[in-house]
Amino acid sequence: MNTDYRKYKHYGLEFLVVFLGVLISFQLQNYSQSKAIKSKNELFLKSLVSEIDANIAYCEEHLSQLKNMLVINETIEQEFRFDKPFLMKLHNANPFGHSYLEDGSYRYWTTPSDYENLYLWMITWWNTFAQNEIYFNSLVSNGLLLEIKDADLRNRIEGIYSTKKRRVIVNEQLLKANSDKIFKWAEAKRDASVISRSRDYVFTELKDLQLKNLIEDRSYRIELRVMSLEHYIQSLYSVREDLAQIKL
């Protein structure tokens, strides 16, 4: 009897040890998985914030360019002048035409060579809006955006990249349409001439009421771009501030 008791006790202890081992292993596995998920979520949040920070910097530089465009266009509108020295002086003081260097920084067009084809870009520049959305799009496609439990904040983030951005894009498209009309006006004047005419000559000697109206419309379209982008930047800052407080 004692032998049987000791045998069952031994089996019971073995079972208890195995059970506790499995339980501890399961708990360690859950802890490890939870830690990995938390680390992954923290990384995704950090990456999203970094992308928004980059977009804020991009939008603020873009806004500065638009404001310079507005200053120049309103001056052209008021004086109705298109001679090259006048335009070069305006752009040197309020540059917006630019290209990108290899390191991603801006190079504003203020050298004599930049102004050789001034009439091909300065009066018809619409300034394409192209913020970075690579990481946000990957979050949406992978469903990781749902890790943000605050539905209102999540909707605001999605709104930045959809409805709010759409307003910015619509005003960009309206300005581009105006720019296309100015370009077509100049080309029509050149094509209607019996001799070859430069764009310099067309804008300085053949300017008319149609061009004046287009320049007035251009000021209005740039104003709308400035306004929509200012609101967009405010939205970026608001979401950025809330993301800094979030706990996943």
mmCIF file of C-alpha atoms in Angstrom:
data_model
loop_
_atom_site.group_PDB
_atom_site.id
_atom_site.type_symbol
_atom_site.label_atom_id
_atom_site.label_comp_id
_atom_site.label_asym_id
_atom_site.label_seq_id
_atom_site.Cartn_x
_atom_site.Cartn_y
_atom_site.Cartn_z
ATOM 1 C CA MET A 1 0.000 0.000 0.000
ATOM 2 C CA ASN A 2 2.799 2.347 0.952
ATOM 3 C CA THR A 3 4.592 1.369 -2.223
ATOM 4 C CA ASP A 4 1.549 2.262 -4.326
ATOM 5 C CA TYR A 5 1.170 5.549 -2.455
ATOM 6 C CA ARG A 6 4.788 6.481 -3.064
ATOM 7 C CA LYS A 7 4.443 5.527 -6.709
ATOM 8 C CA TYR A 8 1.331 7.689 -7.209
ATOM 9 C CA LYS A 9 2.962 10.517 -5.297
ATOM 10 C CA HIS A 10 5.980 10.286 -7.560
ATOM 11 C CA TYR A 11 3.787 10.327 -10.669
ATOM 12 C CA GLY A 12 1.831 13.253 -9.239
ATOM 13 C CA LEU A 13 4.996 15.231 -8.639
ATOM 14 C CA GLU A 14 6.226 14.446 -12.138
ATOM 15 C CA PHE A 15 2.904 15.596 -13.586
ATOM 16 C CA LEU A 16 3.014 18.767 -11.506
ATOM 17 C CA VAL A 17 6.562 19.533 -12.623
ATOM 18 C CA VAL A 18 5.650 18.958 -16.268
ATOM 19 C CA PHE A 19 2.489 21.040 -15.906
ATOM 20 C CA LEU A 20 4.351 23.906 -14.258
ATOM 21 C CA GLY A 21 7.055 23.696 -16.922
ATOM 22 C CA VAL A 22 4.486 23.917 -19.708
ATOM 23 C CA LEU A 23 2.702 26.770 -17.943
ATOM 24 C CA ILE A 24 5.920 28.732 -17.428
ATOM 25 C CA SER A 25 6.968 28.074 -21.021
ATOM 26 C CA PHE A 26 3.568 29.268 -22.261
ATOM 27 C CA GLN A 27 3.780 32.411 -20.141
ATOM 28 C CA LEU A 28 7.301 33.142 -21.353
ATOM 29 C CA GLN A 29 6.166 32.657 -24.937
ATOM 30 C CA ASN A 30 3.235 35.037 -24.416
ATOM 31 C CA TYR A 31 5.540 37.579 -22.786
ATOM 32 C CA SER A 32 8.000 37.306 -25.650
ATOM 33 C CA GLN A 33 5.224 37.705 -28.227
ATOM 34 C CA SER A 34 3.719 40.671 -26.378
ATOM 35 C CA LYS A 35 7.126 42.309 -26.160
ATOM 36 C CA ALA A 36 7.715 41.746 -29.884
ATOM 37 C CA ILE A 37 4.297 43.188 -30.769
ATOM 38 C CA LYS A 38 4.897 46.216 -28.552
ATOM 39 C CA SER A 39 8.309 46.766 -30.110
ATOM 40 C CA LYS A 40 6.811 46.466 -33.597
ATOM 41 C CA ASN A 41 4.029 48.932 -32.785
ATOM 42 C CA GLU A 42 6.467 51.412 -31.273
ATOM 43 C CA LEU A 43 8.577 51.197 -34.425
ATOM 44 C CA PHE A 44 5.563 51.751 -36.668
ATOM 45 C CA LEU A 45 4.474 54.756 -34.607
ATOM 46 C CA LYS A 46 7.981 56.227 -34.645
ATOM 47 C CA SER A 47 8.191 55.764 -38.420
ATOM 48 C CA LEU A 48 4.793 57.402 -38.956
ATOM 49 C CA VAL A 49 5.807 60.386 -36.819
ATOM 50 C CA SER A 50 9.074 60.684 -38.744
ATOM 51 C CA GLU A 51 7.201 60.724 -42.043
ATOM 52 C CA ILE A 52 4.805 63.393 -40.770
ATOM 53 C CA ASP A 53 7.762 65.469 -39.528
ATOM 54 C CA ALA A 54 9.341 65.222 -42.977
ATOM 55 C CA ASN A 55 6.063 66.246 -44.603
ATOM 56 C CA ILE A 56 5.724 69.244 -42.286
ATOM 57 C CA ALA A 57 9.196 70.428 -43.325
ATOM 58 C CA TYR A 58 8.367 69.819 -46.995
ATOM 59 C CA CYS A 59 5.015 71.628 -46.780
ATOM 60 C CA GLU A 60 6.496 74.634 -44.989
ATOM 61 C CA GLU A 61 9.149 75.030 -47.698
ATOM 62 C CA HIS A 62 6.454 74.540 -50.340
ATOM 63 C CA LEU A 63 4.336 77.214 -48.655
ATOM 64 C CA SER A 64 7.274 79.627 -48.681
ATOM 65 C CA GLN A 65 7.629 79.045 -52.424
ATOM 66 C CA LEU A 66 3.923 79.691 -53.008
ATOM 67 C CA LYS A 67 4.049 82.918 -51.012
ATOM 68 C CA ASN A 68 7.000 84.081 -53.110
ATOM 69 C CA MET A 69 5.051 83.189 -56.242
ATOM 70 C CA LEU A 70 2.153 85.291 -54.987
ATOM 71 C CA VAL A 71 4.361 88.318 -54.246
ATOM 72 C CA ILE A 72 5.875 88.154 -57.722
ATOM 73 C CA ASN A 73 2.600 87.587 -59.545
ATOM 74 C CA GLU A 74 0.815 90.401 -57.709
ATOM 75 C CA THR A 75 3.682 92.752 -58.598
ATOM 76 C CA ILE A 76 3.476 91.679 -62.250
ATOM 77 C CA GLU A 77 -0.289 92.161 -62.112
ATOM 78 C CA GLN A 78 0.001 95.665 -60.659
ATOM 79 C CA GLU A 79 2.695 96.891 -63.035
ATOM 80 C CA PHE A 80 1.823 94.615 -65.965
ATOM 81 C CA ARG A 81 5.491 94.255 -66.833
ATOM 82 C CA PHE A 82 7.265 91.219 -68.242
ATOM 83 C CA ASP A 83 10.720 92.472 -69.219
ATOM 84 C CA LYS A 84 13.468 90.075 -68.203
ATOM 85 C CA PRO A 85 15.495 92.394 -65.891
ATOM 86 C CA PHE A 86 12.297 93.198 -63.980
ATOM 87 C CA LEU A 87 11.351 89.522 -63.619
ATOM 88 C CA MET A 88 14.876 88.472 -62.648
ATOM 89 C CA LYS A 89 15.019 91.108 -59.920
ATOM 90 C CA LEU A 90 11.678 89.930 -58.544
ATOM 91 C CA HIS A 91 12.708 86.283 -58.517
ATOM 92 C CA ASN A 92 16.113 86.944 -56.970
ATOM 93 C CA ALA A 93 14.327 88.632 -54.062
ATOM 94 C CA ASN A 94 11.505 86.035 -53.873
ATOM 95 C CA PRO A 95 12.770 82.754 -55.365
ATOM 96 C CA PHE A 96 10.485 79.800 -56.029
ATOM 97 C CA GLY A 97 11.841 78.111 -59.160
ATOM 98 C CA HIS A 98 14.057 75.262 -58.012
ATOM 99 C CA SER A 99 15.579 71.862 -58.551
ATOM 100 C CA TYR A 100 16.854 69.218 -56.125
ATOM 101 C CA LEU A 101 20.465 68.406 -55.356
ATOM 102 C CA GLU A 102 21.698 64.852 -54.770
ATOM 103 C CA ASP A 103 21.333 65.228 -51.001
ATOM 104 C CA GLY A 104 17.681 66.236 -51.413
ATOM 105 C CA SER A 105 18.232 69.912 -50.626
ATOM 106 C CA TYR A 106 16.843 72.718 -52.793
ATOM 107 C CA ARG A 107 18.772 74.771 -55.307
ATOM 108 C CA TYR A 108 16.854 77.913 -56.194
ATOM 109 C CA TRP A 109 17.251 79.228 -59.712
ATOM 110 C CA THR A 110 18.963 82.586 -59.317
ATOM 111 C CA THR A 111 21.972 82.325 -61.649
ATOM 112 C CA PRO A 112 22.130 83.923 -65.131
ATOM 113 C CA SER A 113 21.957 80.487 -66.777
ATOM 114 C CA ASP A 114 18.770 79.699 -64.844
ATOM 115 C CA TYR A 115 17.091 82.706 -66.428
ATOM 116 C CA GLU A 116 17.965 81.854 -70.034
ATOM 117 C CA ASN A 117 14.563 80.180 -70.493
ATOM 118 C CA LEU A 118 12.758 82.334 -67.933
ATOM 119 C CA TYR A 119 9.585 82.666 -70.022
ATOM 120 C CA LEU A 120 9.196 78.897 -70.133
ATOM 121 C CA TRP A 121 8.772 78.544 -66.376
ATOM 122 C CA MET A 122 8.554 81.699 -64.277
ATOM 123 C CA ILE A 123 5.143 82.975 -65.395
ATOM 124 C CA THR A 124 3.581 79.520 -65.683
ATOM 125 C CA TRP A 125 5.070 77.693 -62.664
ATOM 126 C CA TRP A 126 2.394 75.885 -60.631
ATOM 127 C CA ASN A 127 4.658 74.115 -58.105
ATOM 128 C CA THR A 128 3.790 70.431 -57.995
ATOM 129 C CA PHE A 129 2.843 69.097 -54.553
ATOM 130 C CA ALA A 130 4.564 65.780 -53.828
ATOM 131 C CA GLN A 131 4.844 64.896 -50.156
ATOM 132 C CA ASN A 132 6.107 61.531 -48.927
ATOM 133 C CA GLU A 133 3.366 58.926 -48.380
ATOM 134 C CA ILE A 134 5.278 55.670 -48.746
ATOM 135 C CA TYR A 135 5.140 54.626 -45.096
ATOM 136 C CA PHE A 136 1.523 55.682 -44.572
ATOM 137 C CA ASN A 137 0.431 53.670 -47.616
ATOM 138 C CA SER A 138 2.287 50.610 -46.323
ATOM 139 C CA LEU A 139 0.536 50.956 -42.944
ATOM 140 C CA VAL A 140 -2.854 51.046 -44.639
ATOM 141 C CA SER A 141 -2.119 48.066 -46.886
ATOM 142 C CA ASN A 142 -0.821 45.996 -43.929
ATOM 143 C CA GLY A 143 -3.636 47.010 -41.587
ATOM 144 C CA LEU A 144 -1.197 48.406 -39.013
ATOM 145 C CA LEU A 145 -2.997 51.728 -38.814
ATOM 146 C CA LEU A 146 -5.715 49.886 -36.888
ATOM 147 C CA GLU A 147 -3.241 49.497 -34.017
ATOM 148 C CA ILE A 148 -4.099 53.107 -33.162
ATOM 149 C CA LYS A 149 -7.139 52.474 -30.973
ATOM 150 C CA ASP A 150 -8.298 56.098 -30.915
ATOM 151 C CA ALA A 151 -10.765 56.030 -33.825
ATOM 152 C CA ASP A 152 -10.948 59.828 -34.055
ATOM 153 C CA LEU A 153 -7.175 60.166 -34.315
ATOM 154 C CA ARG A 154 -7.014 57.313 -36.802
ATOM 155 C CA ASN A 155 -9.646 59.009 -38.979
ATOM 156 C CA ARG A 156 -7.785 62.318 -38.792
ATOM 157 C CA ILE A 157 -4.574 60.634 -39.927
ATOM 158 C CA GLU A 158 -6.388 59.030 -42.848
ATOM 159 C CA GLY A 159 -8.038 62.381 -43.609
ATOM 160 C CA ILE A 160 -4.657 64.085 -43.926
ATOM 161 C CA TYR A 161 -3.706 61.717 -46.720
ATOM 162 C CA SER A 162 -7.122 61.761 -48.409
ATOM 163 C CA THR A 163 -9.729 64.534 -48.072
ATOM 164 C CA LYS A 164 -7.423 67.256 -46.715
ATOM 165 C CA LYS A 165 -4.706 66.460 -49.226
ATOM 166 C CA ARG A 166 -7.349 66.420 -51.947
ATOM 167 C CA ARG A 167 -8.131 70.091 -51.280
ATOM 168 C CA VAL A 168 -4.457 70.926 -51.723
ATOM 169 C CA ILE A 169 -4.305 68.926 -54.961
ATOM 170 C CA VAL A 170 -7.498 70.468 -56.391
ATOM 171 C CA ASN A 171 -6.106 73.978 -55.947
ATOM 172 C CA GLU A 172 -2.833 72.841 -57.501
ATOM 173 C CA GLN A 173 -4.749 71.536 -60.525
ATOM 174 C CA LEU A 174 -6.683 74.799 -60.857
ATOM 175 C CA LEU A 175 -3.429 76.775 -60.847
ATOM 176 C CA LYS A 176 -1.955 74.384 -63.422
ATOM 177 C CA ALA A 177 -4.993 74.939 -65.654
ATOM 178 C CA ASN A 178 -4.362 78.690 -65.456
ATOM 179 C CA SER A 179 -0.659 78.158 -66.207
ATOM 180 C CA ASP A 180 -1.569 76.075 -69.258
ATOM 181 C CA LYS A 181 -3.767 78.920 -70.544
ATOM 182 C CA ILE A 182 -0.928 81.439 -70.188
ATOM 183 C CA PHE A 183 1.437 79.083 -72.005
ATOM 184 C CA LYS A 184 -1.107 78.545 -74.796
ATOM 185 C CA TRP A 185 -1.648 82.311 -75.063
ATOM 186 C CA ALA A 186 2.079 82.853 -75.644
ATOM 187 C CA GLU A 187 2.341 80.020 -78.172
ATOM 188 C CA ALA A 188 -0.718 81.288 -80.070
ATOM 189 C CA LYS A 189 0.868 84.746 -80.335
ATOM 190 C CA ARG A 190 4.092 83.237 -81.655
ATOM 191 C CA ASP A 191 2.284 81.019 -84.140
ATOM 192 C CA ALA A 192 0.170 83.938 -85.411
ATOM 193 C CA SER A 193 3.233 86.039 -86.224
ATOM 194 C CA VAL A 194 4.451 86.185 -89.822
ATOM 195 C CA ILE A 195 8.052 86.049 -88.593
ATOM 196 C CA SER A 196 9.711 84.110 -85.791
ATOM 197 C CA ARG A 197 9.119 85.795 -82.435
ATOM 198 C CA SER A 198 10.776 85.047 -79.108
ATOM 199 C CA ARG A 199 8.738 84.572 -75.969
ATOM 200 C CA ASP A 200 10.518 87.627 -74.601
ATOM 201 C CA TYR A 201 9.043 89.684 -77.439
ATOM 202 C CA VAL A 202 5.588 88.133 -77.047
ATOM 203 C CA PHE A 203 5.320 88.916 -73.329
ATOM 204 C CA THR A 204 6.762 92.419 -73.556
ATOM 205 C CA GLU A 205 5.351 93.650 -76.881
ATOM 206 C CA LEU A 206 2.194 91.615 -77.496
ATOM 207 C CA LYS A 207 0.669 91.618 -74.015
ATOM 208 C CA ASP A 208 -3.056 92.276 -74.068
ATOM 209 C CA LEU A 209 -6.257 92.166 -72.009
ATOM 210 C CA GLN A 210 -6.466 88.385 -72.243
ATOM 211 C CA LEU A 211 -3.042 88.030 -70.644
ATOM 212 C CA LYS A 212 -3.896 90.617 -67.998
ATOM 213 C CA ASN A 213 -7.013 88.645 -67.052
ATOM 214 C CA LEU A 214 -5.020 85.418 -66.882
ATOM 215 C CA ILE A 215 -2.441 87.039 -64.597
ATOM 216 C CA GLU A 216 -5.231 88.312 -62.327
ATOM 217 C CA ASP A 217 -6.726 84.820 -62.197
ATOM 218 C CA ARG A 218 -3.287 83.425 -61.421
ATOM 219 C CA SER A 219 -2.995 85.587 -58.300
ATOM 220 C CA TYR A 220 -6.346 84.279 -57.100
ATOM 221 C CA ARG A 221 -5.374 80.652 -57.748
ATOM 222 C CA ILE A 222 -2.080 81.066 -55.893
ATOM 223 C CA GLU A 223 -3.935 82.621 -52.941
ATOM 224 C CA LEU A 224 -6.150 79.535 -52.762
ATOM 225 C CA ARG A 225 -3.093 77.299 -52.833
ATOM 226 C CA VAL A 226 -1.535 79.246 -49.972
ATOM 227 C CA MET A 227 -4.724 79.056 -47.914
ATOM 228 C CA SER A 228 -5.320 75.323 -48.454
ATOM 229 C CA LEU A 229 -1.695 74.467 -47.670
ATOM 230 C CA GLU A 230 -1.713 76.562 -44.481
ATOM 231 C CA HIS A 231 -4.751 74.601 -43.277
ATOM 232 C CA TYR A 232 -3.078 71.348 -44.278
ATOM 233 C CA ILE A 233 0.051 72.183 -42.281
ATOM 234 C CA GLN A 234 -2.108 72.959 -39.236
ATOM 235 C CA SER A 235 -3.668 69.496 -39.551
ATOM 236 C CA LEU A 236 -0.238 67.872 -39.751
ATOM 237 C CA TYR A 237 0.917 69.648 -36.600
ATOM 238 C CA SER A 238 -2.276 68.702 -34.744
ATOM 239 C CA VAL A 239 -1.980 65.004 -35.579
ATOM 240 C CA ARG A 240 1.761 65.059 -34.870
ATOM 241 C CA GLU A 241 1.106 66.431 -31.385
ATOM 242 C CA ASP A 242 -1.516 63.782 -30.622
ATOM 243 C CA LEU A 243 0.694 60.957 -31.897
ATOM 244 C CA ALA A 244 3.407 62.044 -29.469
ATOM 245 C CA GLN A 245 0.992 61.346 -26.591
ATOM 246 C CA ILE A 246 -0.331 58.018 -27.811
ATOM 247 C CA LYS A 247 0.223 54.698 -26.044
ATOM 248 C CA LEU A 248 -0.240 51.597 -28.154
#
